[in-house]
Amino acid sequence: MYQPTNAKQITSAVAERLDMLKDEGLALPANYNAQNALKAAYLRLQTVKDRQGRPALTVCTEPKHCGKCEYCRSMKELAAFQHVTDIEVD
């Protein structure tokens, strides 16, 4: 089960992903401080609870890929070339 231990762990993981997106061409507004926005979001998440009243940050798990939906299929990385006859069609 994925359980971040503190705000720094969560915000640094999101900041790394944000940096990757910037390298891929993501444009942010001038004077936008992503670190401040991440910290504000973390503070807000501390108040979010699930249906049983438990804090969301303690019960949420890391998402798992099903491998069948369009998102999961598009996120797969090509590890090796496959011959067209080896590809399975759903």
mmCIF file of C-alpha atoms in Angstrom:
data_model
loop_
_atom_site.group_PDB
_atom_site.id
_atom_site.type_symbol
_atom_site.label_atom_id
_atom_site.label_comp_id
_atom_site.label_asym_id
_atom_site.label_seq_id
_atom_site.Cartn_x
_atom_site.Cartn_y
_atom_site.Cartn_z
ATOM 1 C CA MET A 1 0.000 0.000 0.000
ATOM 2 C CA TYR A 2 1.325 3.423 -0.965
ATOM 3 C CA GLN A 3 1.362 5.775 1.991
ATOM 4 C CA PRO A 4 3.373 8.959 1.695
ATOM 5 C CA THR A 5 4.872 9.867 5.032
ATOM 6 C CA ASN A 6 4.898 13.623 4.787
ATOM 7 C CA ALA A 7 4.202 16.682 2.698
ATOM 8 C CA LYS A 8 7.758 16.841 1.402
ATOM 9 C CA GLN A 9 7.536 13.320 -0.031
ATOM 10 C CA ILE A 10 4.243 14.043 -1.791
ATOM 11 C CA THR A 11 5.157 17.476 -3.116
ATOM 12 C CA SER A 12 8.578 16.353 -4.323
ATOM 13 C CA ALA A 13 7.033 13.468 -6.289
ATOM 14 C CA VAL A 14 4.537 15.830 -7.926
ATOM 15 C CA ALA A 15 7.241 18.442 -8.536
ATOM 16 C CA GLU A 16 9.374 15.844 -10.343
ATOM 17 C CA ARG A 17 6.446 14.969 -12.599
ATOM 18 C CA LEU A 18 5.769 18.658 -13.207
ATOM 19 C CA ASP A 19 9.395 19.174 -14.242
ATOM 20 C CA MET A 20 9.084 16.282 -16.695
ATOM 21 C CA LEU A 21 5.964 17.878 -18.177
ATOM 22 C CA LYS A 22 7.744 21.229 -18.484
ATOM 23 C CA ASP A 23 10.538 19.500 -20.397
ATOM 24 C CA GLU A 24 7.884 18.093 -22.729
ATOM 25 C CA GLY A 25 6.489 21.556 -23.423
ATOM 26 C CA LEU A 26 4.080 22.368 -20.589
ATOM 27 C CA ALA A 27 3.768 26.144 -20.304
ATOM 28 C CA LEU A 28 2.890 27.705 -16.958
ATOM 29 C CA PRO A 29 1.790 31.301 -16.424
ATOM 30 C CA ALA A 30 4.375 33.923 -15.534
ATOM 31 C CA ASN A 31 4.841 34.415 -11.780
ATOM 32 C CA TYR A 32 3.256 30.998 -11.097
ATOM 33 C CA ASN A 33 4.935 29.221 -8.201
ATOM 34 C CA ALA A 34 4.217 25.498 -8.517
ATOM 35 C CA GLN A 35 5.745 24.716 -5.110
ATOM 36 C CA ASN A 36 3.322 27.087 -3.371
ATOM 37 C CA ALA A 37 0.396 25.552 -5.255
ATOM 38 C CA LEU A 38 1.529 22.042 -4.282
ATOM 39 C CA LYS A 39 1.819 22.997 -0.627
ATOM 40 C CA ALA A 40 -1.640 24.588 -0.697
ATOM 41 C CA ALA A 41 -3.074 21.464 -2.316
ATOM 42 C CA TYR A 42 -1.451 19.275 0.344
ATOM 43 C CA LEU A 43 -2.958 21.397 3.098
ATOM 44 C CA ARG A 44 -6.372 21.010 1.461
ATOM 45 C CA LEU A 45 -5.915 17.242 1.109
ATOM 46 C CA GLN A 46 -5.351 16.982 4.852
ATOM 47 C CA THR A 47 -9.019 17.885 5.359
ATOM 48 C CA VAL A 48 -10.391 15.391 2.807
ATOM 49 C CA LYS A 49 -11.978 12.253 4.243
ATOM 50 C CA ASP A 50 -13.329 9.078 2.651
ATOM 51 C CA ARG A 51 -16.902 7.811 3.066
ATOM 52 C CA GLN A 52 -16.054 6.225 6.405
ATOM 53 C CA GLY A 53 -14.589 9.461 7.739
ATOM 54 C CA ARG A 54 -10.942 8.353 7.515
ATOM 55 C CA PRO A 55 -8.345 10.864 6.292
ATOM 56 C CA ALA A 56 -7.773 10.393 2.564
ATOM 57 C CA LEU A 57 -3.998 10.687 2.880
ATOM 58 C CA THR A 58 -3.888 7.596 5.086
ATOM 59 C CA VAL A 59 -6.253 5.334 3.144
ATOM 60 C CA CYS A 60 -5.527 6.179 -0.492
ATOM 61 C CA THR A 61 -3.378 3.756 -2.417
ATOM 62 C CA GLU A 62 -1.110 4.163 -5.384
ATOM 63 C CA PRO A 63 -3.097 3.711 -8.597
ATOM 64 C CA LYS A 64 -2.734 0.368 -10.337
ATOM 65 C CA HIS A 65 -2.777 -0.060 -14.074
ATOM 66 C CA CYS A 66 -5.408 -2.401 -15.445
ATOM 67 C CA GLY A 67 -3.616 -2.770 -18.765
ATOM 68 C CA LYS A 68 -6.890 -2.820 -20.668
ATOM 69 C CA CYS A 69 -8.188 0.753 -20.781
ATOM 70 C CA GLU A 70 -6.984 3.276 -23.348
ATOM 71 C CA TYR A 71 -4.955 5.187 -20.742
ATOM 72 C CA CYS A 72 -3.057 2.104 -19.581
ATOM 73 C CA ARG A 73 -2.377 0.968 -23.130
ATOM 74 C CA SER A 74 -1.091 4.403 -24.114
ATOM 75 C CA MET A 75 1.253 4.552 -21.109
ATOM 76 C CA LYS A 76 3.062 1.304 -21.929
ATOM 77 C CA GLU A 77 6.655 1.711 -22.956
ATOM 78 C CA LEU A 78 8.040 -0.164 -25.901
ATOM 79 C CA ALA A 79 10.577 -2.643 -24.533
ATOM 80 C CA ALA A 80 11.249 -4.547 -27.746
ATOM 81 C CA PHE A 81 10.016 -4.797 -31.286
ATOM 82 C CA GLN A 82 7.178 -7.219 -31.937
ATOM 83 C CA HIS A 83 6.262 -8.879 -35.163
ATOM 84 C CA VAL A 84 2.772 -7.970 -36.359
ATOM 85 C CA THR A 85 1.639 -11.590 -35.995
ATOM 86 C CA ASP A 86 2.597 -11.582 -32.284
ATOM 87 C CA ILE A 87 0.272 -8.698 -31.381
ATOM 88 C CA GLU A 88 -2.919 -9.743 -29.599
ATOM 89 C CA VAL A 89 -6.109 -7.899 -30.468
ATOM 90 C CA ASP A 90 -8.803 -7.550 -27.785
#
